[in-house]
PDB file of C-alpha atoms in Angstrom:
ATOM      1  CA  MET A   5     -47.241 -97.525 -81.105  1.00 49.00           C
ATOM      2  CA  LEU A   6     -44.561 -99.238 -83.517  1.00 52.00           C
ATOM      3  CA  SER A   7     -41.584 -97.111 -81.958  1.00 60.00           C
ATOM      4  CA  PHE A   8     -42.259 -98.948 -78.747  1.00 70.00           C
ATOM      5  CA  THR A   9     -43.205-102.424 -79.973  1.00 82.00           C
ATOM      6  CA  ARG A  10     -41.658-103.792 -83.124  1.00 87.00           C
ATOM      7  CA  ASN A  11     -38.984-100.973 -83.741  1.00 88.00           C
ATOM      8  CA  GLY A  12     -37.867-101.563 -80.102  1.00 86.00           C
ATOM      9  CA  ALA A  13     -37.398-105.296 -80.489  1.00 89.00           C
ATOM     10  CA  TYR A  14     -35.707-104.960 -83.846  1.00 91.00           C
ATOM     11  CA  ALA A  15     -33.239-102.250 -82.241  1.00 91.00           C
ATOM     12  CA  SER A  16     -32.384-104.724 -79.578  1.00 92.00           C
ATOM     13  CA  PHE A  17     -32.134-107.773 -81.824  1.00 95.00           C
ATOM     14  CA  GLU A  18     -34.948-109.367 -80.508  1.00 92.00           C
ATOM     15  CA  GLU A  19     -37.700-109.130 -83.192  1.00 91.00           C
ATOM     16  CA  ASP A  20     -38.031-113.158 -83.385  1.00 93.00           C
ATOM     17  CA  ALA A  21     -38.885-113.148 -79.705  1.00 92.00           C
ATOM     18  CA  LYS A  22     -40.975-109.857 -79.179  1.00 88.00           C
ATOM     19  CA  GLY A  23     -42.232-106.682 -80.744  1.00 87.00           C
ATOM     20  CA  ASP A  24     -45.813-107.800 -81.501  1.00 85.00           C
ATOM     21  CA  ILE A  25     -48.464-110.481 -80.198  1.00 83.00           C
ATOM     22  CA  ALA A  26     -48.149-113.443 -82.162  1.00 86.00           C
ATOM     23  CA  VAL A  27     -47.916-117.238 -81.446  1.00 88.00           C
ATOM     24  CA  GLY A  28     -44.546-118.073 -79.840  1.00 88.00           C
ATOM     25  CA  LYS A  29     -43.600-114.444 -78.916  1.00 89.00           C
ATOM     26  CA  VAL A  30     -43.513-112.882 -75.384  1.00 86.00           C
ATOM     27  CA  ALA A  31     -45.450-109.937 -74.511  1.00 82.00           C
ATOM     28  CA  ASP A  32     -46.082-107.640 -71.386  1.00 86.00           C
ATOM     29  CA  PHE A  33     -49.653-105.921 -71.571  1.00 88.00           C
ATOM     30  CA  VAL A  34     -52.739-105.396 -69.604  1.00 92.00           C
ATOM     31  CA  LEU A  35     -56.371-105.835 -70.597  1.00 94.00           C
ATOM     32  CA  LEU A  36     -58.361-102.994 -69.568  1.00 96.00           C
ATOM     33  CA  SER A  37     -62.002-102.799 -68.889  1.00 97.00           C
ATOM     34  CA  ASP A  38     -62.644 -99.870 -70.995  1.00 97.00           C
ATOM     35  CA  ASN A  39     -60.691 -98.072 -74.172  1.00 96.00           C
ATOM     36  CA  LEU A  40     -59.016 -95.198 -72.547  1.00 94.00           C
ATOM     37  CA  LEU A  41     -59.041 -93.639 -75.957  1.00 93.00           C
ATOM     38  CA  ASP A  42     -63.121 -93.597 -76.251  1.00 96.00           C
ATOM     39  CA  ILE A  43     -64.199 -92.751 -72.552  1.00 97.00           C
ATOM     40  CA  ASP A  44     -64.292 -89.324 -71.005  1.00 97.00           C
ATOM     41  CA  VAL A  45     -61.232 -88.116 -69.074  1.00 96.00           C
ATOM     42  CA  ASP A  46     -62.982 -88.139 -65.736  1.00 97.00           C
ATOM     43  CA  LYS A  47     -63.851 -91.706 -65.981  1.00 97.00           C
ATOM     44  CA  ILE A  48     -60.132 -92.892 -66.584  1.00 97.00           C
ATOM     45  CA  LYS A  49     -59.768 -93.381 -62.749  1.00 97.00           C
ATOM     46  CA  ASP A  50     -62.659 -96.119 -62.721  1.00 98.00           C
ATOM     47  CA  VAL A  51     -60.970 -98.112 -65.551  1.00 98.00           C
ATOM     48  CA  LYS A  52     -60.288-101.310 -64.118  1.00 97.00           C
ATOM     49  CA  VAL A  53     -57.316-103.710 -65.021  1.00 97.00           C
ATOM     50  CA  LEU A  54     -58.839-107.213 -66.025  1.00 97.00           C
ATOM     51  CA  ASN A  55     -55.545-109.164 -66.627  1.00 97.00           C
ATOM     52  CA  THR A  56     -51.988-108.530 -66.668  1.00 95.00           C
ATOM     53  CA  PHE A  57     -49.677-110.662 -68.853  1.00 91.00           C
ATOM     54  CA  LEU A  58     -46.001-110.720 -68.281  1.00 90.00           C
ATOM     55  CA  ASP A  59     -43.644-112.529 -70.772  1.00 84.00           C
ATOM     56  CA  GLY A  60     -46.775-113.819 -72.376  1.00 81.00           C
ATOM     57  CA  ARG A  61     -47.995-115.431 -69.250  1.00 89.00           C
ATOM     58  CA  CYS A  62     -51.178-114.183 -67.205  1.00 93.00           C
ATOM     59  CA  ILE A  63     -50.016-113.053 -63.954  1.00 96.00           C
ATOM     60  CA  TYR A  64     -53.124-111.524 -62.758  1.00 97.00           C
ATOM     61  CA  SER A  65     -56.846-111.905 -63.482  1.00 97.00           C
ATOM     62  CA  LEU A  66     -59.721-110.043 -62.091  1.00 92.00           C
ATOM     63  CA  ILE A  67     -62.093-112.170 -64.586  1.00 79.00           C
TER      64      ILE A  67
END
């Protein structure tokens, strides 16, 4: 995963602003109802998006 987060931010000279989840940094991510790595493949379609964050701000919340 680092190739998509820290290494990507480093490659674009933005490691001070993004690349990991930390105070003062921006992030785009979703909070899911289940861990996709722990559930049966057939149940992935039932996973809900609980929150969506864009630039570190919550733009959608189901909870």
